[in-house]
Short mmCIF file of C-alpha atoms (C1' of nucleotides) in Angstrom, two decimals:
data_model
loop_
_atom_site.label_atom_id
_atom_site.label_comp_id
_atom_site.label_asym_id
_atom_site.label_seq_id
_atom_site.Cartn_x
_atom_site.Cartn_y
_atom_site.Cartn_z
CA UNK A 1 25.49 3.66 12.24
CA UNK A 2 23.75 2.53 15.24
CA UNK A 3 21.84 4.57 18.61
CA UNK A 4 23.08 2.33 21.43
CA UNK A 5 20.81 3.96 24.60
CA UNK A 6 22.98 3.08 27.52
CA UNK A 7 20.51 3.79 29.70
CA UNK A 8 16.70 3.49 29.16
CA UNK A 9 16.26 6.65 30.41
CA UNK A 10 18.67 8.80 28.96
CA UNK A 11 19.11 9.10 25.55
CA UNK A 12 22.94 7.89 25.48
CA UNK A 13 24.31 8.07 21.62
CA UNK A 14 26.81 5.58 20.78
CA UNK A 15 27.34 6.59 16.74
CA UNK A 16 29.32 3.86 13.86
CA UNK A 17 29.12 5.55 10.94
CA UNK A 18 29.61 4.00 7.70
CA UNK A 19 27.26 2.84 5.79
CA UNK A 20 24.54 3.42 7.59
CA UNK A 21 23.97 0.14 6.85
CA UNK A 22 23.36 -1.88 10.17
CA UNK A 23 19.25 -1.60 11.10
CA UNK A 24 18.79 -5.13 11.68
CA UNK A 25 16.31 -3.87 14.39
CA UNK A 26 17.42 -4.86 17.52
CA UNK A 27 13.91 -3.17 18.88
CA UNK A 28 12.13 -5.35 21.51
CA UNK A 29 8.80 -6.62 20.63
CA UNK A 30 7.28 -5.36 23.46
CA UNK A 31 6.97 -1.84 21.97
CA UNK A 32 3.81 -1.94 20.21
CA UNK A 33 2.48 0.30 22.09
CA UNK A 34 2.05 2.51 19.38
CA UNK A 35 1.61 -0.32 16.25
CA UNK A 36 1.93 0.83 12.28
CA UNK A 37 2.93 3.76 13.65
CA UNK A 38 6.46 2.95 14.80
CA UNK A 39 6.97 1.38 11.59
CA UNK A 40 9.57 2.97 9.83
CA UNK A 41 8.20 3.93 6.88
CA UNK A 42 9.83 2.56 3.97
CA UNK A 43 9.39 3.60 0.21
CA UNK A 44 10.47 6.91 1.80
CA UNK A 45 13.22 8.08 -1.05
CA UNK A 46 13.72 11.89 -0.31
CA UNK A 47 13.17 14.09 -2.66
CA UNK A 48 15.48 17.19 -1.28
CA UNK A 49 19.30 17.11 0.06
CA UNK A 50 19.74 17.08 4.39
CA UNK A 51 18.91 21.08 5.22
CA UNK A 52 22.89 21.99 4.48
CA UNK A 53 22.02 21.36 1.42
CA UNK A 54 18.84 23.80 1.16
CA UNK A 55 19.38 25.88 4.03
CA UNK A 56 20.05 28.29 2.10
CA UNK A 57 17.04 28.38 -0.18
CA UNK A 58 14.40 27.85 2.47
CA UNK A 59 15.64 30.81 4.43
CA UNK A 60 16.05 32.53 0.95
CA UNK A 61 12.96 35.15 0.51
CA UNK A 62 11.74 34.80 -2.55
CA UNK A 63 12.81 31.14 -2.89
CA UNK A 64 9.27 28.71 -2.38
CA UNK A 65 10.37 26.59 0.66
CA UNK A 66 10.47 23.11 -0.70
CA UNK A 67 9.25 20.69 1.61
CA UNK A 68 12.25 18.23 3.10
CA UNK A 69 11.93 14.86 3.34
CA UNK A 70 14.29 12.97 5.58
CA UNK A 71 15.89 10.43 4.44
CA UNK A 72 15.14 6.60 5.54
CA UNK A 73 18.46 6.30 7.30
CA UNK A 74 17.62 9.74 9.09
CA UNK A 75 13.76 8.38 9.52
CA UNK A 76 15.28 5.25 11.06
CA UNK A 77 17.58 6.78 13.99
CA UNK A 78 14.76 9.04 14.71
CA UNK A 79 12.80 6.51 15.28
CA UNK A 80 15.06 4.29 17.55
CA UNK A 81 15.68 7.46 18.73
CA UNK A 82 12.11 7.81 19.19
CA UNK A 83 11.34 4.33 20.49
CA UNK A 84 14.33 4.82 24.34
CA UNK A 85 12.98 8.30 24.72
CA UNK A 86 9.55 9.75 23.64
CA UNK A 87 11.15 12.96 24.83
CA UNK A 88 15.03 14.54 24.44
CA UNK A 89 17.40 17.02 26.77
CA UNK A 90 18.54 19.67 24.64
CA UNK A 91 21.99 17.37 24.81
CA UNK A 92 21.06 14.42 23.55
CA UNK A 93 19.08 16.72 20.53
CA UNK A 94 21.93 18.54 19.62
CA UNK A 95 23.43 15.94 19.23
CA UNK A 96 20.93 13.72 16.91
CA UNK A 97 20.79 16.99 15.05
CA UNK A 98 24.63 17.38 14.38
CA UNK A 99 24.16 12.78 13.90
CA UNK A 100 22.12 13.45 11.16
CA UNK A 101 23.01 17.05 9.41
CA UNK A 102 19.93 18.59 10.63
CA UNK A 103 19.30 21.38 12.78
CA UNK A 104 18.41 20.53 16.80
CA UNK A 105 14.62 22.75 15.91
CA UNK A 106 13.96 20.49 13.07
CA UNK A 107 14.80 17.21 15.85
CA UNK A 108 12.52 19.24 18.10
CA UNK A 109 10.01 19.44 15.88
CA UNK A 110 9.77 15.61 14.42
CA UNK A 111 9.45 14.51 18.39
CA UNK A 112 6.82 16.99 18.89
CA UNK A 113 5.20 15.41 15.07
CA UNK A 114 5.41 12.17 16.32
CA UNK A 115 4.56 12.44 20.13
CA UNK A 116 1.11 13.79 18.89
CA UNK A 117 0.48 11.17 16.35
CA UNK A 118 1.44 8.29 18.14
CA UNK A 119 -0.87 9.81 20.98
CA UNK A 120 -3.51 10.14 18.03
CA UNK A 121 -3.15 6.45 17.34
CA UNK A 122 -3.17 5.35 20.39
CA UNK A 123 -7.04 7.60 21.02
CA UNK A 124 -7.43 6.33 18.74
CA UNK A 125 -7.36 2.99 18.70
CA UNK A 126 -8.72 3.11 22.03
CA UNK A 127 -11.30 4.54 20.65
CA UNK A 128 -12.32 1.34 18.60
CA UNK A 129 -11.88 -0.71 21.29
CA UNK A 130 -15.10 1.35 23.35
CA UNK A 131 -17.00 0.60 20.67
CA UNK A 132 -16.66 -2.62 20.64
CA UNK A 133 -16.66 -3.04 24.03
CA UNK A 134 -19.85 -0.63 24.11
CA UNK A 135 -21.48 -3.02 21.37
CA UNK A 136 -20.98 -6.19 23.67
CA UNK A 137 -22.48 -4.31 26.57
CA UNK A 138 -25.76 -3.78 24.78
CA UNK A 139 -26.07 -6.81 23.75
CA UNK A 140 -25.58 -8.68 27.09
CA UNK A 141 -28.13 -5.99 28.54
CA UNK A 142 -30.78 -6.65 25.45
CA UNK A 143 -30.42 -10.35 26.78
CA UNK A 144 -30.40 -9.17 30.57
CA UNK A 145 -33.65 -7.32 29.98
CA UNK A 146 -34.68 -10.09 27.79
CA UNK A 147 -34.08 -12.19 31.26
CA UNK A 148 -35.68 -9.90 33.53
CA UNK A 149 -38.93 -10.20 31.55
CA UNK A 150 -39.14 -14.03 31.67
CA UNK A 151 -38.82 -14.09 35.52
CA UNK A 152 -41.23 -10.98 35.81
CA UNK A 153 -43.74 -13.20 33.36
CA UNK A 154 -43.43 -16.37 35.80
CA UNK A 155 -44.01 -14.32 38.50
CA UNK A 156 -47.47 -13.87 37.68
CA UNK A 157 -48.17 -17.56 38.47
CA UNK A 158 -45.80 -17.47 41.61
CA UNK A 159 -44.15 -20.84 42.31
CA UNK A 160 -45.57 -22.75 45.64
CA UNK A 161 -42.38 -23.35 47.85
CA UNK A 162 -41.98 -26.93 49.73
CA UNK A 163 -40.92 -27.39 53.16
CA UNK A 164 -39.31 -30.70 53.16
CA UNK A 165 -39.89 -30.80 56.87
CA UNK A 166 -43.74 -30.32 56.76
CA UNK A 167 -44.49 -30.99 52.90
CA UNK A 168 -45.98 -28.35 53.19
CA UNK A 169 -46.22 -25.87 50.65
CA UNK A 170 -44.89 -22.04 51.75
CA UNK A 171 -45.61 -18.67 51.29
CA UNK A 172 -43.85 -16.96 48.36
CA UNK A 173 -43.19 -13.96 50.36
CA UNK A 174 -40.64 -16.69 52.29
CA UNK A 175 -38.28 -16.57 49.78
CA UNK A 176 -35.43 -13.98 49.86
CA UNK A 177 -32.46 -14.12 47.95
CA UNK A 178 -29.27 -14.56 49.87
CA UNK A 179 -27.03 -11.40 49.12
CA UNK A 180 -23.34 -13.65 48.68
CA UNK A 181 -24.67 -16.89 46.76
CA UNK A 182 -27.20 -15.49 44.68
CA UNK A 183 -29.36 -18.24 45.49
CA UNK A 184 -32.61 -18.73 46.78
CA UNK A 185 -32.92 -19.20 50.60
CA UNK A 186 -36.00 -19.14 52.94
CA UNK A 187 -36.20 -16.48 55.95
CA UNK A 188 -37.62 -19.61 57.77
CA UNK A 189 -34.31 -20.95 57.74
CA UNK A 190 -35.15 -24.32 56.51
CA UNK A 191 -33.84 -25.75 53.62
CA UNK A 192 -36.53 -25.58 50.65
CA UNK A 193 -37.08 -27.34 47.33
CA UNK A 194 -38.89 -24.98 44.70
CA UNK A 195 -41.75 -26.36 41.99
CA UNK A 196 -42.80 -24.95 39.45
"C1'" DG B 1 5.03 20.28 25.50
"C1'" DC B 2 0.51 19.81 22.82
"C1'" DT B 3 -2.71 20.34 20.23
"C1'" DG B 4 -4.43 22.27 15.53
"C1'" DT B 5 -3.53 23.75 11.10
"C1'" DC B 6 -1.22 24.66 6.83
"C1'" DA B 7 1.04 22.65 2.65
"C1'" DA B 8 3.89 20.14 -0.25
"C1'" DC B 9 4.56 15.70 -1.17
"C1'" DC B 10 2.83 10.29 -2.92
"C1'" DC B 11 0.59 7.18 -3.95
"C1'" DG B 12 -3.59 4.76 -6.39
"C1'" DA B 13 -7.59 5.22 -8.50
"C1'" DT B 14 -9.63 6.72 -12.81
"C1'" DA B 15 -11.29 9.46 -16.58
"C1'" DG B 16 -9.92 10.83 -21.58
"C1'" DC C 1 0.31 7.46 -21.83
"C1'" DT C 2 -0.58 11.14 -19.08
"C1'" DA C 3 -3.56 14.47 -16.83
"C1'" DT C 4 -6.42 14.43 -12.70
"C1'" DC C 5 -8.52 13.68 -8.45
"C1'" DG C 6 -8.59 12.75 -3.50
"C1'" DG C 7 -6.95 10.94 0.15
"C1'" DG C 8 -3.31 9.84 3.21
"C1'" DT C 9 2.26 11.00 5.06
"C1'" DT C 10 4.55 14.34 7.45
"C1'" DG C 11 7.53 18.88 8.14
"C1'" DA C 12 6.91 23.18 9.86
"C1'" DC C 13 4.70 26.71 12.35
"C1'" DA C 14 2.06 29.78 15.37
"C1'" DG C 15 -0.99 29.73 19.69
"C1'" DC C 16 -1.21 28.17 24.25
#
DNA sequence: GCTGTCAACCCGATAG
DNA sequence: CTATCGGGTTGACAGC
């Protein structure tokens, strides 16, 4: 079975039912946002039939409710629909439920869970990323602090600055930091040569 | 619609 | 080989 959306914003189902065979995953690689969460559950065997078969059991009062397991095909179709649209309008929900032989409510719940779990995965990944970034920044911070210490140590014995014009030593207090290029210049506008 | 939670179920590891 | 356990997955629901 194939669900082919005609637009990107709306889920429009065009279905060719026989066999459920054609799952050669025509999905663009750009859908990697959700990562493995988008991976279809391969070995998902279904323990129960679709809802129509055990519906009565579930609604029965004293039967312990068994958990529905979606078939591979149902899961795959839901996944495909999810990739096209993360939410369904009532019409889409109805149609999809009909195709899947599920209740609209079940389709709704599946999408709810899918959204939540996809978001959770995303958050976890962002968290990992931020942790790594924090580590890198901490390292960089250490290096810079060390550099600052070294520069402070150099300040104890201030560098001698020689004026290229007069060839006389200038006081280090004449040195400022150019805010643009961050190079050392002198306030006296003359080019200087720093001798450590 | 989102979030937190429950519970059924699956699966790999382990002990006996 | 079987039973058990612990962790992960996922369908379902309640409350907001």
